[in-house]
Coordinates of C-alpha atoms in Angstrom, one line a residue:
Chain A
X84 CA -0.7 21.9 25.4
X85 CA 0.6 19.6 22.0
X86 CA 4.3 18.9 22.3
X87 CA 6.1 20.8 19.7
X88 CA 7.6 17.9 17.8
X89 CA 6.6 14.0 17.4
X90 CA 9.4 11.8 16.4
X91 CA 8.7 8.3 15.0
X92 CA 10.8 5.4 13.7
X93 CA 10.1 2.6 12.0
X94 CA 12.7 -0.6 11.2
X95 CA 12.9 -3.6 9.7
X96 CA 14.4 -5.7 6.7
X97 CA 14.5 -4.9 3.5
X98 CA 10.9 -6.5 1.9
X99 CA 9.2 -5.4 5.2
X100 CA 8.1 -2.1 3.4
X101 CA 9.2 0.1 6.6
X102 CA 10.2 3.1 4.1
X103 CA 7.0 2.9 2.1
X104 CA 5.1 2.8 5.9
X105 CA 6.9 6.1 6.9
X106 CA 6.1 8.0 3.6
X107 CA 2.5 7.1 4.0
X108 CA 2.3 8.3 7.5
X109 CA 4.7 11.4 6.5
X110 CA 2.1 12.2 3.6
X111 CA -0.9 11.7 5.7
X112 CA 0.4 14.1 8.5
X113 CA 1.9 16.5 5.9
X114 CA -0.5 16.4 2.8
X115 CA -3.8 15.6 4.5
X116 CA -3.6 16.7 8.1
X117 CA -1.3 20.1 7.6
X118 CA 1.6 19.1 9.5
X119 CA 5.1 20.2 9.1
X120 CA 6.6 16.9 8.8
X121 CA 10.4 15.9 7.8
X122 CA 10.7 12.1 6.5
X123 CA 14.2 10.8 6.2
X124 CA 16.2 7.4 5.5
X125 CA 19.8 6.8 6.2
X126 CA 21.8 4.8 4.9
X127 CA 25.8 3.9 5.9
X128 CA 28.5 1.5 4.4
X129 CA 27.2 -1.2 6.7
X130 CA 23.4 -0.7 5.2
X131 CA 23.8 -4.0 2.8
X132 CA 22.2 -7.1 3.8
X133 CA 20.6 -5.4 7.2
X134 CA 17.7 -3.5 8.0
X135 CA 16.2 -0.2 6.8
X136 CA 15.4 2.3 9.2
X137 CA 12.9 5.6 8.2
X138 CA 12.5 8.3 10.2
X139 CA 9.7 11.0 10.9
X140 CA 9.2 14.0 12.5
X141 CA 5.8 15.7 12.8
X142 CA 5.2 19.2 13.9
X143 CA 3.0 22.1 14.0
X144 CA 5.6 24.5 13.6
X145 CA 8.7 24.6 10.9
X146 CA 11.0 21.8 11.6
X147 CA 14.7 22.8 12.3
X148 CA 15.7 19.3 13.3
X149 CA 14.7 16.7 10.7
X150 CA 15.7 13.8 12.4
X151 CA 15.3 12.0 15.5
X152 CA 16.3 13.5 18.8
X153 CA 13.9 11.8 21.4
X154 CA 11.7 9.2 20.1
X155 CA 8.2 9.1 21.3
X156 CA 7.5 5.9 18.4
X157 CA 9.2 2.8 17.4
X158 CA 7.9 0.6 15.4
X159 CA 10.4 -2.4 15.0
X160 CA 9.2 -5.2 12.5
X161 CA 11.8 -7.8 13.7
X162 CA 14.0 -8.6 16.5
X163 CA 17.4 -7.3 15.0
X164 CA 15.7 -4.0 14.0
X165 CA 14.2 -3.4 17.6
X166 CA 18.1 -4.4 18.9
X167 CA 19.4 -1.9 16.3
X168 CA 17.1 1.2 16.6
X169 CA 15.6 1.5 20.0
X170 CA 18.3 4.0 21.2
X171 CA 16.9 7.3 21.6
X172 CA 13.3 6.1 23.0
X173 CA 11.6 8.2 25.1
X174 CA 10.6 6.2 28.4
X175 CA 7.1 6.2 28.3
X176 CA 7.0 6.6 24.6
X177 CA 5.0 4.0 22.3
X178 CA 7.0 0.9 20.9
X179 CA 5.0 -1.1 18.9
X180 CA 6.5 -4.6 17.5
X181 CA 6.0 -7.3 15.2
X182 CA 4.9 -10.2 17.3
X183 CA 5.5 -12.7 14.5
X184 CA 9.5 -11.9 14.6
X185 CA 10.2 -10.0 17.8
X186 CA 10.7 -12.1 21.0
X187 CA 12.2 -10.2 23.2
X188 CA 11.8 -6.7 24.1
X189 CA 13.4 -4.1 26.2
X190 CA 10.8 -2.8 28.0
X191 CA 7.5 -4.4 29.5
X192 CA 6.0 -1.0 28.2
X193 CA 5.3 -2.6 24.9
X194 CA 2.5 -3.4 22.1
X195 CA 3.0 -6.4 20.6
X196 CA 0.9 -7.2 17.6
X197 CA 1.1 -9.8 15.3
X198 CA 1.1 -8.0 11.8
X199 CA 3.1 -10.3 9.5
X200 CA 0.6 -13.5 10.7
X201 CA -2.4 -10.9 9.9
X202 CA -1.3 -10.3 6.7
X203 CA -0.5 -13.9 5.9
X204 CA -4.3 -14.4 6.9
X205 CA -5.2 -11.6 4.1
X206 CA -3.4 -13.6 1.9
X207 CA -0.6 -11.7 1.2
X208 CA 2.6 -11.0 3.4
X209 CA 3.6 -8.0 1.9
X210 CA 0.8 -5.7 3.3
X211 CA 2.1 -6.3 7.2
X212 CA 3.3 -3.3 7.1
X213 CA -0.1 -1.4 6.0
X214 CA -1.4 -3.2 9.2
X215 CA 1.6 -1.5 11.0
X216 CA 0.7 1.8 9.9
X217 CA -3.1 1.3 10.7
X218 CA -2.2 0.3 14.2
X219 CA 0.4 2.8 14.7
X220 CA -1.8 5.4 13.6
X221 CA -4.5 4.6 15.7
X222 CA -2.5 4.3 18.7
X223 CA -0.4 7.3 18.5
X224 CA -3.2 9.5 17.9
X225 CA -1.2 12.0 16.1
X226 CA -2.6 11.8 12.3
X227 CA -6.3 11.1 11.5
X228 CA -7.2 7.5 10.2
X229 CA -9.1 9.3 7.1
X230 CA -5.9 10.9 6.1
X231 CA -4.2 7.9 6.6
X232 CA -6.7 5.8 4.2
X233 CA -6.3 8.8 1.7
X234 CA -2.3 8.4 1.9
X235 CA -2.3 4.5 2.1
X236 CA -4.6 4.5 -1.1
X237 CA -2.9 7.1 -3.0
X238 CA 1.0 5.5 -2.6
X239 CA -0.2 1.9 -3.6
X240 CA -0.8 0.4 -6.6
X241 CA -4.8 0.7 -7.7
X242 CA -4.8 -3.1 -8.4
X243 CA -4.0 -4.0 -5.0
X244 CA -6.3 -0.6 -3.4
X245 CA -8.9 -3.2 -1.8
X246 CA -6.5 -5.5 -0.1
X247 CA -4.5 -2.8 1.3
X248 CA -7.8 -1.1 2.3
X249 CA -8.5 -4.4 4.2
X250 CA -4.7 -4.3 5.8
X251 CA -4.9 -0.7 7.2
X252 CA -8.5 -1.5 8.9
X253 CA -7.3 -5.0 10.6
X254 CA -4.5 -2.7 12.0
X255 CA -6.6 -0.5 13.2
X256 CA -9.2 -2.8 14.8
X257 CA -6.1 -4.6 16.4
X258 CA -5.1 -1.3 18.2
X259 CA -8.3 -0.7 19.7
X260 CA -8.2 -3.9 21.4
X261 CA -5.0 -2.2 23.5
X262 CA -6.0 -0.3 26.5
X263 CA -2.8 2.3 26.4
X264 CA -4.0 3.5 30.2
X265 CA -2.9 -0.2 31.5
X266 CA 0.8 -0.5 30.0
X267 CA 3.7 0.4 32.2
X268 CA 5.0 3.7 32.9
X269 CA 8.3 4.5 33.8
X270 CA 8.3 6.6 36.6
X271 CA 11.3 9.4 36.9
X272 CA 13.4 9.0 40.1
X273 CA 13.0 12.0 41.5
X274 CA 9.0 11.0 41.5
X275 CA 10.2 7.9 43.6
X276 CA 12.8 9.4 46.1
X277 CA 11.4 13.0 45.9
X278 CA 13.1 15.9 44.3
X279 CA 16.6 16.9 45.8
X280 CA 16.0 20.5 45.3
X281 CA 12.6 20.4 46.9
Chain B
X220 CA 39.6 14.8 -5.1
X221 CA 36.0 13.6 -4.5
X222 CA 33.7 16.4 -3.2
X223 CA 32.6 15.9 0.1
X224 CA 28.6 15.9 -0.4
X225 CA 27.0 15.6 -3.6
X226 CA 23.2 16.8 -3.5
X227 CA 20.3 16.0 -5.2
X228 CA 16.7 17.1 -5.3
X229 CA 13.9 15.5 -7.5
X230 CA 10.7 17.3 -8.0
X231 CA 7.4 16.8 -9.6
X232 CA 3.3 16.3 -8.7
X233 CA 2.1 13.7 -7.1
X234 CA 1.4 11.3 -9.2
X235 CA 5.2 11.6 -11.0
X236 CA 6.7 9.2 -8.4
X237 CA 9.7 11.5 -7.3
X238 CA 9.9 10.0 -4.1
X239 CA 10.2 6.6 -5.6
X240 CA 13.2 7.8 -7.8
X241 CA 14.9 9.6 -5.1
X242 CA 14.5 6.4 -2.7
X243 CA 16.0 3.8 -5.2
X244 CA 19.0 6.6 -6.3
X245 CA 19.2 6.8 -2.4
X246 CA 19.5 2.6 -2.3
X247 CA 21.3 2.3 -5.5
X248 CA 24.1 4.7 -3.5
X249 CA 23.7 3.4 -0.1
X250 CA 22.8 0.1 0.2
X251 CA 24.9 -1.4 -2.8
X252 CA 27.8 1.0 -3.6
X253 CA 28.7 2.0 0.1
X254 CA 27.9 5.7 0.7
X255 CA 26.4 7.6 3.3
X256 CA 23.1 8.7 2.1
X257 CA 20.3 10.9 3.7
X258 CA 17.2 10.8 2.0
X259 CA 14.5 13.5 3.1
X260 CA 10.9 14.3 2.4
X261 CA 9.5 17.6 4.1
X262 CA 6.1 18.4 3.6
X263 CA 4.5 21.9 4.9
X264 CA 0.5 22.8 5.7
X265 CA 0.7 23.9 1.7
X266 CA 1.7 20.7 0.6
X267 CA -1.8 19.7 -0.8
X268 CA -2.3 19.6 -4.2
X269 CA 1.0 20.7 -4.9
X270 CA 4.0 19.3 -6.1
X271 CA 6.6 16.9 -3.6
X272 CA 10.2 17.1 -3.7
X273 CA 12.4 14.6 -2.5
X274 CA 15.9 15.3 -1.5
X275 CA 19.2 13.4 -0.9
X276 CA 22.9 14.1 0.1
X277 CA 25.8 11.5 -0.5
X278 CA 29.3 11.4 0.8
X279 CA 32.0 9.2 1.5
X280 CA 31.9 10.4 5.0
X281 CA 29.5 10.7 7.5
X282 CA 26.6 13.4 7.0
X283 CA 26.0 15.9 9.7
X284 CA 23.3 18.1 7.9
X285 CA 20.8 15.7 6.3
X286 CA 19.4 18.3 3.6
X287 CA 20.4 20.4 0.3
X288 CA 22.7 23.8 0.9
X289 CA 23.9 24.1 -2.5
X290 CA 22.5 21.9 -4.9
X291 CA 24.6 19.8 -7.3
X292 CA 21.6 18.2 -9.3
X293 CA 17.8 19.1 -9.6
X294 CA 15.4 16.8 -11.5
X295 CA 12.1 18.6 -12.4
X296 CA 9.4 16.8 -13.7
X297 CA 7.3 19.4 -14.4
X298 CA 7.3 23.4 -14.9
X299 CA 5.8 24.3 -11.3
X300 CA 8.6 22.1 -9.9
X301 CA 11.4 23.5 -11.9
X302 CA 10.1 27.2 -10.7
X303 CA 9.8 26.2 -7.1
X304 CA 12.7 24.2 -6.5
X305 CA 15.7 25.3 -8.4
X306 CA 16.5 27.6 -5.5
X307 CA 20.3 26.4 -4.2
X308 CA 21.3 25.7 -7.1
X309 CA 24.8 25.3 -7.6
X310 CA 25.9 27.2 -10.9
X311 CA 27.6 24.6 -12.9
X312 CA 25.5 22.0 -11.3
X313 CA 23.1 19.3 -13.4
X314 CA 19.8 20.3 -14.0
X315 CA 17.3 17.9 -15.8
X316 CA 14.0 18.6 -16.9
X317 CA 11.2 16.6 -18.3
X318 CA 10.9 18.0 -21.7
X319 CA 7.5 17.1 -22.1
X320 CA 6.3 19.3 -19.3
X321 CA 9.1 21.9 -19.0
X322 CA 9.3 25.0 -21.0
X323 CA 11.1 27.5 -19.7
X324 CA 14.0 27.0 -17.8
X325 CA 15.8 29.6 -15.9
X326 CA 19.3 28.7 -17.3
X327 CA 20.7 27.8 -20.9
X328 CA 22.8 25.0 -19.1
X329 CA 19.9 22.6 -18.9
X330 CA 19.3 19.2 -20.3
X331 CA 16.1 18.3 -21.4
X332 CA 14.5 15.3 -22.2
X333 CA 11.2 14.1 -22.7
X334 CA 10.8 11.6 -19.8
X335 CA 7.1 11.3 -19.9
X336 CA 6.7 11.1 -23.5
X337 CA 9.5 8.3 -23.5
X338 CA 7.6 6.3 -21.0
X339 CA 4.1 6.8 -22.9
X340 CA 6.2 5.2 -26.1
X341 CA 6.9 2.0 -23.5
X342 CA 3.1 1.8 -22.8
X343 CA 3.3 2.9 -19.2
X344 CA 3.1 7.0 -18.5
X345 CA 4.0 5.5 -14.6
X346 CA 7.5 4.8 -15.4
X347 CA 8.4 8.1 -16.4
X348 CA 10.5 8.3 -13.1
X349 CA 12.4 5.3 -13.5
X350 CA 13.7 6.6 -16.9
X351 CA 14.4 10.3 -15.0
X352 CA 16.4 8.2 -12.7
X353 CA 18.6 6.4 -15.3
X354 CA 19.3 9.4 -17.0
X355 CA 19.9 11.4 -14.2
X356 CA 22.5 8.3 -12.8
X357 CA 23.9 8.7 -16.3
X358 CA 24.9 11.9 -16.3
X359 CA 25.9 12.3 -12.6
X360 CA 28.2 9.7 -12.6
X361 CA 27.9 9.7 -8.9
X362 CA 26.3 5.8 -8.7
X363 CA 27.0 2.8 -10.5
X364 CA 24.6 2.0 -13.2
X365 CA 24.7 -1.7 -12.2
X366 CA 23.7 -0.3 -8.3
X367 CA 21.1 1.5 -9.7
X368 CA 19.5 -1.5 -11.7
X369 CA 19.6 -3.7 -8.4
X370 CA 17.5 -1.1 -6.6
X371 CA 15.2 -0.5 -9.1
X372 CA 14.4 -4.6 -9.2
X373 CA 14.7 -4.5 -5.2
X374 CA 11.8 -1.4 -5.2
X375 CA 9.4 -2.0 -8.0
X376 CA 6.7 -4.8 -7.7
X377 CA 8.0 -8.2 -9.6
X378 CA 5.2 -8.0 -12.3
X379 CA 6.4 -4.6 -13.1
X380 CA 10.0 -5.5 -13.1
X381 CA 10.8 -5.7 -17.2
X382 CA 8.8 -2.8 -18.0
X383 CA 11.1 -1.0 -15.4
X384 CA 14.4 -2.4 -16.6
X385 CA 13.5 -1.5 -19.8
X386 CA 12.3 2.3 -18.8
X387 CA 16.0 2.4 -16.8
X388 CA 17.8 1.9 -19.8
X389 CA 16.1 3.9 -22.2
X390 CA 17.1 6.7 -19.4
X391 CA 20.4 5.4 -19.5
X392 CA 20.4 5.8 -23.6
X393 CA 19.0 9.0 -23.8
X394 CA 21.6 10.3 -21.3
X395 CA 24.6 8.7 -23.4
X396 CA 23.3 11.3 -26.4
X397 CA 24.0 14.4 -23.8
X398 CA 27.5 15.7 -24.1
X399 CA 28.1 17.1 -21.0
X400 CA 30.8 19.0 -22.1
X401 CA 29.3 21.4 -24.9
X402 CA 27.1 22.5 -22.1
X403 CA 26.9 26.4 -21.2
X404 CA 29.3 26.8 -18.0
X405 CA 28.7 29.8 -15.7
X406 CA 31.8 31.9 -15.2
X407 CA 32.6 33.5 -11.7
X408 CA 32.9 37.3 -12.3
X409 CA 36.4 37.0 -10.7
X410 CA 37.3 35.1 -13.8
X411 CA 36.1 37.7 -16.4
X412 CA 37.3 40.9 -14.7
X413 CA 40.6 39.6 -12.9
X414 CA 40.5 39.1 -9.2
X415 CA 40.9 42.6 -7.9
X416 CA 43.0 41.5 -5.0
X417 CA 45.6 39.6 -7.6

């Protein structure tokens, strides 16, 4: 059975385009795949100079609470964003980081792909966020890749359409090399020691 | 005393850029003016082909509930968005509509400015949303215009910086022609008939 809420958080520095990435993912799921989606940005007085975070909740039902409670997927575009936004991570969730800027991860259950380095190879560092969208979409399996492509095309300037499509495909391909079944899993303590009430 | 929450909703069709407008306003308030801000987009299965809406809640305190409860400001970029998103309007709130596409308004307390026609005059219809941001920022008085300018510059492509700055200024100037004190006010019934408990 499909889980009721799928919760994602994207974090990165101001120029890394995490809000655009979240809006694209939200439009793929909400406009083209017919989910209920709430997409939020929160800022506080300490926002200046720091990282931004964007959150999405995706559900087949109406969404009562629009913010992340137990995060199924975290995309961190740099080390500070990972350190700051890892809280609320569901232990067997999907942690995706930009290997270009992240050296240390809080769990071995991490998918590390060099989004920014890949974007530089395409000639434009700015599309690292679109590469990341492609990878996360493929890895989480929550939205159709066709819908993600439509959402990217609708959101980016027409002039950069081809570059962004290349970026999306590069991200999807990189994710296809990842074997999710080989990632370590967090085992609940009751499964290790037996259920004390059993 | 400053009201605890200032709640805004921006509505328009897919291409009218209301999400970008809301993100810019949120970054002006949150990143540069030091408010707490929650900015949300919600989509449902009926989203396709329809209008988008974006909401912001701005507060000096932490925000418990991130969505609009009693809307202090509505920006409607077309007639359907106005019809769909007028609910929850605070009777003495600020209703701003794009006169290019809105013919009929639900209250005479409306500020009607031709954002899209003004954008066409600047040579690019796409900047109607930035003109609207300038007007709304000036009219609501909640965020500093300097912060709005910084947020616009940070968010739009460098190539279109000058055009967007022109658009912002055009919106601010158009708003300066509006005399808010001359707008009709909604008078609570107890002020008309007297307080029955008094």
